PDB file of C-alpha atoms in Angstrom:
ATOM      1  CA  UNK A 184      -8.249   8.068  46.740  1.00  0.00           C
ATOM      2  CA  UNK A 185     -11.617  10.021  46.629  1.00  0.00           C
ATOM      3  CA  UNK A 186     -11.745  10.873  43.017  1.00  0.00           C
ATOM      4  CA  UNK A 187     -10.907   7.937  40.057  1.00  0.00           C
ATOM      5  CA  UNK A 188     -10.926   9.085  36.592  1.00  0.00           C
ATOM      6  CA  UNK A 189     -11.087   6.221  33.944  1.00  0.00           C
ATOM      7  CA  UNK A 190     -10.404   7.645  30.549  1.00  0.00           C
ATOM      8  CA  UNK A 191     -11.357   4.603  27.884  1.00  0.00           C
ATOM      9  CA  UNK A 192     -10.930   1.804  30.298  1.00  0.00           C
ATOM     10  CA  UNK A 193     -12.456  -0.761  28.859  1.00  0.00           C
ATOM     11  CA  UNK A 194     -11.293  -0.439  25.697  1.00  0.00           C
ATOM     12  CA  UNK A 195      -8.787  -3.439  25.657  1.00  0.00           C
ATOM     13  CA  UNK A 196     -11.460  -5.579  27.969  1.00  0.00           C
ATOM     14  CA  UNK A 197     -13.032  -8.570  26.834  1.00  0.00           C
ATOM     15  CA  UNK A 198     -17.122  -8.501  27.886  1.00  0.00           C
ATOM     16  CA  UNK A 199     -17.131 -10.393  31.277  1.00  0.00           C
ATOM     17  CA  UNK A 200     -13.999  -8.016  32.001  1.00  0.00           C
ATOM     18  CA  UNK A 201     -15.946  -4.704  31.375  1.00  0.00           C
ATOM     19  CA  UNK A 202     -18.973  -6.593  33.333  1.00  0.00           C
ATOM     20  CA  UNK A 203     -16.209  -7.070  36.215  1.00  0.00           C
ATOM     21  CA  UNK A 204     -15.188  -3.723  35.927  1.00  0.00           C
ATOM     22  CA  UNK A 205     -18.749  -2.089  36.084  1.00  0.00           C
ATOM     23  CA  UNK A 206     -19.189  -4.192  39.202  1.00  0.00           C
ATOM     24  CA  UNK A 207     -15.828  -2.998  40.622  1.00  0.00           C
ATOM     25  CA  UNK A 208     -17.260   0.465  40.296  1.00  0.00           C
ATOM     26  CA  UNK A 209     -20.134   0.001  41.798  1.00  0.00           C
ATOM     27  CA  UNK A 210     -18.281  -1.279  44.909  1.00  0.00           C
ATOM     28  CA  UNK A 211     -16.194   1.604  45.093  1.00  0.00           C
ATOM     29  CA  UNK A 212     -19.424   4.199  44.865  1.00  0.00           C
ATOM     30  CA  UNK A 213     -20.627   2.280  47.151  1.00  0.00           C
ATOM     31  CA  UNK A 214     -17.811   3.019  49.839  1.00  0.00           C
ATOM     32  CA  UNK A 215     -18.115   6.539  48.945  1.00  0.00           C
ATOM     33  CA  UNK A 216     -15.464   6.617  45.909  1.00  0.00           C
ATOM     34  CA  UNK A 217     -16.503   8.939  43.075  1.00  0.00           C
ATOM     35  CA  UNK A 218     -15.924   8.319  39.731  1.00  0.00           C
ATOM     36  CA  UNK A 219     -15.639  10.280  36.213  1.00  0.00           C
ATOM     37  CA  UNK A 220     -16.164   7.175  33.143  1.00  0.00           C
ATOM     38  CA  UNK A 221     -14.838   8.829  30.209  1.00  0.00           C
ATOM     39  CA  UNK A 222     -16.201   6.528  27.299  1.00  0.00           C
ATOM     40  CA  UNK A 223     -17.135   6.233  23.544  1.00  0.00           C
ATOM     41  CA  UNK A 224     -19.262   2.854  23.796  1.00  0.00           C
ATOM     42  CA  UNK A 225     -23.047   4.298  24.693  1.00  0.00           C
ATOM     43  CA  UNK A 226     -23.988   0.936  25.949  1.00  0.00           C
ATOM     44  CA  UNK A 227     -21.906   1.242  28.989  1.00  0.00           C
ATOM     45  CA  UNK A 228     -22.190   4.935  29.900  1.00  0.00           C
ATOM     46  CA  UNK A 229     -25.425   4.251  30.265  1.00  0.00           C
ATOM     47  CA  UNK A 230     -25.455   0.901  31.774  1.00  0.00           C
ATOM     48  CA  UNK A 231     -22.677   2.118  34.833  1.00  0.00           C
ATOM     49  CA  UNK A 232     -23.156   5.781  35.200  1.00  0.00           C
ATOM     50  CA  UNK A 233     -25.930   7.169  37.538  1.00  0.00           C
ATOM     51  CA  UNK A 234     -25.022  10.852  35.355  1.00  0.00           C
ATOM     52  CA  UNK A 235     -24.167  11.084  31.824  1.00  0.00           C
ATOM     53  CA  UNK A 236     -22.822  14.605  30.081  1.00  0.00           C
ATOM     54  CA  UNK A 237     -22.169  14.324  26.420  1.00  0.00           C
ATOM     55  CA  UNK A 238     -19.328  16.336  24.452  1.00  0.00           C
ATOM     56  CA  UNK A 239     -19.397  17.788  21.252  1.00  0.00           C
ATOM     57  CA  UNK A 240     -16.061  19.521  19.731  1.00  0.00           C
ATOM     58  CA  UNK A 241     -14.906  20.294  23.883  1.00  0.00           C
ATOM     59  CA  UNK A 242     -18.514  21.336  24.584  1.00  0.00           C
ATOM     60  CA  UNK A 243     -21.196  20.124  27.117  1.00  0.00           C
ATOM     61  CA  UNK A 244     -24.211  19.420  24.701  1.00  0.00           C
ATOM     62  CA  UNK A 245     -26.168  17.145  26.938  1.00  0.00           C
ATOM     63  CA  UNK A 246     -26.866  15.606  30.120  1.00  0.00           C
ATOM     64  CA  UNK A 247     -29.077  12.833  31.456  1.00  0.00           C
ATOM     65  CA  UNK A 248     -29.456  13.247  35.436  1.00  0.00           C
ATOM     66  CA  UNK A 249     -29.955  10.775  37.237  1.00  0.00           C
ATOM     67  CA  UNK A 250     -33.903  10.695  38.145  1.00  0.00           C
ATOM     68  CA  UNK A 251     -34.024  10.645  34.279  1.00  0.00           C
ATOM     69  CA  UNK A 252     -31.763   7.876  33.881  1.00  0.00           C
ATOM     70  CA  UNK A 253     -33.723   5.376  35.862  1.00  0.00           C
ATOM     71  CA  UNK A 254     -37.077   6.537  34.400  1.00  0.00           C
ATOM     72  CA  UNK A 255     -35.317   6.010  30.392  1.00  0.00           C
ATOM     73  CA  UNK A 256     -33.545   2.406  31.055  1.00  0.00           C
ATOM     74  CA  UNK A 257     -30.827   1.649  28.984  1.00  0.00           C
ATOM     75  CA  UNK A 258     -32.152   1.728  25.081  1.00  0.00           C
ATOM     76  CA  UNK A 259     -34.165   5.063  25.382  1.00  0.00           C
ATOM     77  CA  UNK A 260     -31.042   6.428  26.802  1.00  0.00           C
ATOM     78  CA  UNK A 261     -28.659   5.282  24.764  1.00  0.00           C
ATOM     79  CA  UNK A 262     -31.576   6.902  21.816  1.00  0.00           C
ATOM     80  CA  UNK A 263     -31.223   9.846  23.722  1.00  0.00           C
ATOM     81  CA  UNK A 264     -27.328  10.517  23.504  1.00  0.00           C
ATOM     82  CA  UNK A 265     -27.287   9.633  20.156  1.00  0.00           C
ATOM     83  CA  UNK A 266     -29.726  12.638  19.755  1.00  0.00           C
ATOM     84  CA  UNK A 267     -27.601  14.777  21.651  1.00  0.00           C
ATOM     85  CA  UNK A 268     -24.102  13.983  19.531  1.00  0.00           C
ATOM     86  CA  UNK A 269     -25.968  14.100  16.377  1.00  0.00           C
ATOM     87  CA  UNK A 270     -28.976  15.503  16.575  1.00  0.00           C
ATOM     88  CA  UNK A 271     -32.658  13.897  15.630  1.00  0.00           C
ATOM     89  CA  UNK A 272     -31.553  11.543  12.793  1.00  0.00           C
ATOM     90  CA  UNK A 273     -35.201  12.337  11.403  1.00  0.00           C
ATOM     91  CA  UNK A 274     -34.802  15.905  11.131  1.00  0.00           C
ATOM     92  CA  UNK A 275     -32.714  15.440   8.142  1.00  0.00           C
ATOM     93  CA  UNK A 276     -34.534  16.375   5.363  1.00  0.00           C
ATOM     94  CA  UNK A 277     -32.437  14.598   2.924  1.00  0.00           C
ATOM     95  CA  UNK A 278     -32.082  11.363   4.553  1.00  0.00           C
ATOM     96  CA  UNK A 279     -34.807   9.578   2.816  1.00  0.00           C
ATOM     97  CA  UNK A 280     -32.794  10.262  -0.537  1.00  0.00           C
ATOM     98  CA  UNK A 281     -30.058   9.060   0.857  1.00  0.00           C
ATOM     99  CA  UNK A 282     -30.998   6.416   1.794  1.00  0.00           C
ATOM    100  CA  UNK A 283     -32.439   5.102  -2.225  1.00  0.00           C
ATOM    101  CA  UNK A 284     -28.762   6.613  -3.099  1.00  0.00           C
ATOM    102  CA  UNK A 285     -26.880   4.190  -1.777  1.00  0.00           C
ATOM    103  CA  UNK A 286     -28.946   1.225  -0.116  1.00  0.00           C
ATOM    104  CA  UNK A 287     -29.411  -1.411  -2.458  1.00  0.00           C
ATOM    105  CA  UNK A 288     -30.781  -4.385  -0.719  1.00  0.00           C
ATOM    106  CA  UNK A 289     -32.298  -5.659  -3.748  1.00  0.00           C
ATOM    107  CA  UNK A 290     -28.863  -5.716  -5.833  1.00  0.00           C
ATOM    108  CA  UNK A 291     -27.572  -9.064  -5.989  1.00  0.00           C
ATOM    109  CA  UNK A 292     -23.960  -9.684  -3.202  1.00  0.00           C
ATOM    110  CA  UNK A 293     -20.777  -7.932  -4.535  1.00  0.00           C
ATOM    111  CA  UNK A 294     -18.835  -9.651  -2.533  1.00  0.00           C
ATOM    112  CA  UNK A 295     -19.575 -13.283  -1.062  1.00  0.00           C
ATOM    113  CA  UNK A 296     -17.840 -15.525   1.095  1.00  0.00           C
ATOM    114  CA  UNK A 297     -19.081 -19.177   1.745  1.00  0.00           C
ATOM    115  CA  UNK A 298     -17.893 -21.294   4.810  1.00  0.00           C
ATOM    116  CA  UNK A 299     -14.199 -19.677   4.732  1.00  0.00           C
ATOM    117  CA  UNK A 300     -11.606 -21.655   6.958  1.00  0.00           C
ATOM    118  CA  UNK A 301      -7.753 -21.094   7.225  1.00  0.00           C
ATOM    119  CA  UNK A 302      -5.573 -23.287   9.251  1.00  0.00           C
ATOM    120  CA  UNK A 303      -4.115 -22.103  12.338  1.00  0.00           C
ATOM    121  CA  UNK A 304      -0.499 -21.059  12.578  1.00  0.00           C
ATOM    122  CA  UNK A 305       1.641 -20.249  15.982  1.00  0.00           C
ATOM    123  CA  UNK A 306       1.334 -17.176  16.262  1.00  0.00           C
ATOM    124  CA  UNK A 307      -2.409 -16.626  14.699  1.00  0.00           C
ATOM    125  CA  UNK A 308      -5.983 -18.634  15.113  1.00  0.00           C
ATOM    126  CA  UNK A 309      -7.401 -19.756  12.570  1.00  0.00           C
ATOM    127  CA  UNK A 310     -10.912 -19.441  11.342  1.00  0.00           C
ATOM    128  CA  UNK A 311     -13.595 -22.055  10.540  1.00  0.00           C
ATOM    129  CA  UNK A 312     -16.603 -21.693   8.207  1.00  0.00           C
ATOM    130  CA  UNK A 313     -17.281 -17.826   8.441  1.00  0.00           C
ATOM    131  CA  UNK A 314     -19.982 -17.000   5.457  1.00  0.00           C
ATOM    132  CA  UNK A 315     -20.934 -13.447   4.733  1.00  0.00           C
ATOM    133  CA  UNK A 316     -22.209 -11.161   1.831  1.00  0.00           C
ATOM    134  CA  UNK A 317     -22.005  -7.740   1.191  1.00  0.00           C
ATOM    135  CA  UNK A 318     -24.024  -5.647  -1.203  1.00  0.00           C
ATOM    136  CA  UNK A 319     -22.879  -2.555  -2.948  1.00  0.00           C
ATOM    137  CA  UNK A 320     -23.816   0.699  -0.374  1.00  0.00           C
ATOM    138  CA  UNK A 321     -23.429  -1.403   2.732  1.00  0.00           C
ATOM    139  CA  UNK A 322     -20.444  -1.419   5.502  1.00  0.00           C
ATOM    140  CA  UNK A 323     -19.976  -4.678   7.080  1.00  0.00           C
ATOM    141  CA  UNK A 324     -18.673  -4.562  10.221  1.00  0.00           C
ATOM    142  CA  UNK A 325     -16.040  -7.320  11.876  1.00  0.00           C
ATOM    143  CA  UNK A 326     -16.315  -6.971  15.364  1.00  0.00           C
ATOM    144  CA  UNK A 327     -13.340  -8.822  18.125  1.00  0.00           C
ATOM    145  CA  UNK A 328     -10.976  -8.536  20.712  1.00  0.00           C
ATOM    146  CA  UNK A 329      -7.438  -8.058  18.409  1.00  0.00           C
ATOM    147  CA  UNK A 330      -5.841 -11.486  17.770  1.00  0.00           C
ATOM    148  CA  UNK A 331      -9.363 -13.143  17.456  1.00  0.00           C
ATOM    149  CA  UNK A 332      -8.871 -14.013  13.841  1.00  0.00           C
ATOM    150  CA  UNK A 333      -9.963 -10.942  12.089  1.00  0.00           C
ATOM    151  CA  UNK A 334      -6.715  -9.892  10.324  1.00  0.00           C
ATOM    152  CA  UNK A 335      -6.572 -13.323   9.497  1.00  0.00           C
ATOM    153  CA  UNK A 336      -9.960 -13.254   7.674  1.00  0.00           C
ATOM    154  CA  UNK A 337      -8.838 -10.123   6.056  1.00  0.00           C
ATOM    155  CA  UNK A 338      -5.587 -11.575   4.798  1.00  0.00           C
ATOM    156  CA  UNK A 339      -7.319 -14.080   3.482  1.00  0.00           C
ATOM    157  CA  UNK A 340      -9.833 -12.070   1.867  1.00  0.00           C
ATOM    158  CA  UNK A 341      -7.348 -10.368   0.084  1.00  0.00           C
ATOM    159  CA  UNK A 342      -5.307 -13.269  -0.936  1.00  0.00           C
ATOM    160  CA  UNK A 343      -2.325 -12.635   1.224  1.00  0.00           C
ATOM    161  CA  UNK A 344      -2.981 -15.769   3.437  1.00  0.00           C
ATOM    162  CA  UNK A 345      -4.158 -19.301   1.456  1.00  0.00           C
ATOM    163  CA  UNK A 346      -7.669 -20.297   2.002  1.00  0.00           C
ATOM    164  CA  UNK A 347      -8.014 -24.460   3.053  1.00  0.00           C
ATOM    165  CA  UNK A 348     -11.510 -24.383   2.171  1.00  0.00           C
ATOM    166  CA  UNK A 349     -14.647 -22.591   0.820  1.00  0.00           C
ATOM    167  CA  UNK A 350     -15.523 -20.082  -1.571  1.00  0.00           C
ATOM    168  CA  UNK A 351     -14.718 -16.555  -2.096  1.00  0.00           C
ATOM    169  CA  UNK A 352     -17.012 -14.782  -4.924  1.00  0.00           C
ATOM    170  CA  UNK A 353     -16.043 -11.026  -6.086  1.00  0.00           C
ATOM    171  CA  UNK A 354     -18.698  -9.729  -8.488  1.00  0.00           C
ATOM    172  CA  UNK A 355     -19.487 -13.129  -9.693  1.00  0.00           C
ATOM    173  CA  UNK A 356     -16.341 -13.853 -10.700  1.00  0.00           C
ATOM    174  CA  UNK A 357     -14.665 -16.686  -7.959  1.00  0.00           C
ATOM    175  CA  UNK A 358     -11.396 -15.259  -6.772  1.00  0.00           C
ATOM    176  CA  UNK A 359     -10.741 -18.644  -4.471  1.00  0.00           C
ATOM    177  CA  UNK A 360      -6.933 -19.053  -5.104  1.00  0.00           C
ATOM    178  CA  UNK A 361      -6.302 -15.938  -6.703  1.00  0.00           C
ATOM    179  CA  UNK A 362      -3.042 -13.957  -6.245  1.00  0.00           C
ATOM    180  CA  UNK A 363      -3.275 -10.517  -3.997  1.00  0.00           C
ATOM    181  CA  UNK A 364      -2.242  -8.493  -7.618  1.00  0.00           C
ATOM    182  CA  UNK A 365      -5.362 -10.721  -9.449  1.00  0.00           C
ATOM    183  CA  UNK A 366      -7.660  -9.524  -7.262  1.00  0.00           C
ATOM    184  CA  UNK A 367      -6.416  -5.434  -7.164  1.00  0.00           C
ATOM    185  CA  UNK A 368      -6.998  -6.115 -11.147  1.00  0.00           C
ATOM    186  CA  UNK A 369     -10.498  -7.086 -10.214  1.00  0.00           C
ATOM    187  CA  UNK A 370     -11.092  -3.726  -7.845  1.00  0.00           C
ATOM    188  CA  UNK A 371     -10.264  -5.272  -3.922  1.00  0.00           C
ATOM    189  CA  UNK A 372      -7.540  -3.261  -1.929  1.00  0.00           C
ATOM    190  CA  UNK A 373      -6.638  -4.357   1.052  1.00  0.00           C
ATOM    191  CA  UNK A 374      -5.684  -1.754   3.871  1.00  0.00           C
ATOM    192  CA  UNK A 375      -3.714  -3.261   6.485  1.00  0.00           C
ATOM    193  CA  UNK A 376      -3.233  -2.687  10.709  1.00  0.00           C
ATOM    194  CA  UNK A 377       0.034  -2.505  10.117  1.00  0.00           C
ATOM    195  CA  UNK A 378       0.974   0.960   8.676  1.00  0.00           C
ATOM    196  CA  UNK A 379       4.347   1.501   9.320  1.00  0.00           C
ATOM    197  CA  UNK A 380       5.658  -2.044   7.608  1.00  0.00           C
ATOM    198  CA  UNK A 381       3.328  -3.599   5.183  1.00  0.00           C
ATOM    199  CA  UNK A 382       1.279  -0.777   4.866  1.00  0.00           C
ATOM    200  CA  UNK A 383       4.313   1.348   3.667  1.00  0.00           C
ATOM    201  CA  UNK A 384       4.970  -1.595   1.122  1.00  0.00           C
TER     202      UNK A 384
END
């Protein structure tokens, strides 16, 4: 082979693997292989690629060569793509009043969770002591390799899977122990990974 396209290749890898990968590639360039890195996660375009193009809607909006690469480093190009996908983020004229629309960060935690833990089961982990809040206007992000515990945290959440200890708090109100159709009363939902079954239930 002379030309290797990976399209999304790392997308199943766990972070030494995509640091394996990126050193794989490197090898291979070095040899004289050329390769196309078709990704969505910024922090590795611009970590393995000595190039980087940027599409918008099946159009070339943007490229970083490579002189300009080196001379950027990683965060001001990574600033730079962002710019290119989406344009300045300050040129928004509106974004300040956005911003006092739905930030609240001095409204007290909708939703609170306090040192969570659910046993472990054979075919799922378990969790132990997770603790988060989340105000109204924010997105909290769970972030994990699948089958790290997250759908477990979210069954819990919802009161589909029993808690063994801590706290769950939902407007106040604790919901610890509280059926699934107690807490829809209350306002949660629950959207599951798994569409086709429970989600059609």
């Amino acid at each position: 082979s002379r030309l290797l396209i990976l399209d999304e290749s790392t997308s199943m890898l766990t972070p030494q693997g995509i640091e394996e990968l990126g050193a794989l590639m490197r090898r291979l360039v070095e040899q004289g292989l050329a390769i196309v890195f078709i990704t969505h996660k910024l922090k590795e375009a611009a970590a393995f690629g000595d190039r980087i193009s940027v599409l918008k809607l099946g159009r070339k909006v943007g490229e970083i060569t490579p002189p300009r690469l080196k001379f950027l480093g990683e965060k001001a190009a990574i600033t730079e793509i962002v710019e290119m996908m989406f344009g300045k983020q300050t040129d928004d004229p509106d974004a300040e009043r956005h911003a006092e629309t739905f930030a609240r960060p001095d409204a007290a935690p909708l939703f609170e969770v306090r040192d969570l833990s659910v046993a472990p089961m054979a075919d799922s982990p378990g969790l132990k002591s997770v603790s988060f809040d989340i105000r109204p206007g924010e997105i909290l992000g769970i972030a994990g390799i699948d089958g790290n515990g997250q759908k477990q945290l979210a069954e819990a959440l919802s009161g589909q899977r029993r808690e063994g200890e801590g706290e769950i708090v939902f407007d106040g109100q604790p919901i610890t122990g509280l059926s699934v159709s107690g807490r829809r009363k209350l306002g949660l939902r629950y959207l599951t990974d798994d569409r086709l079954g429970e989600g059609t239930v």
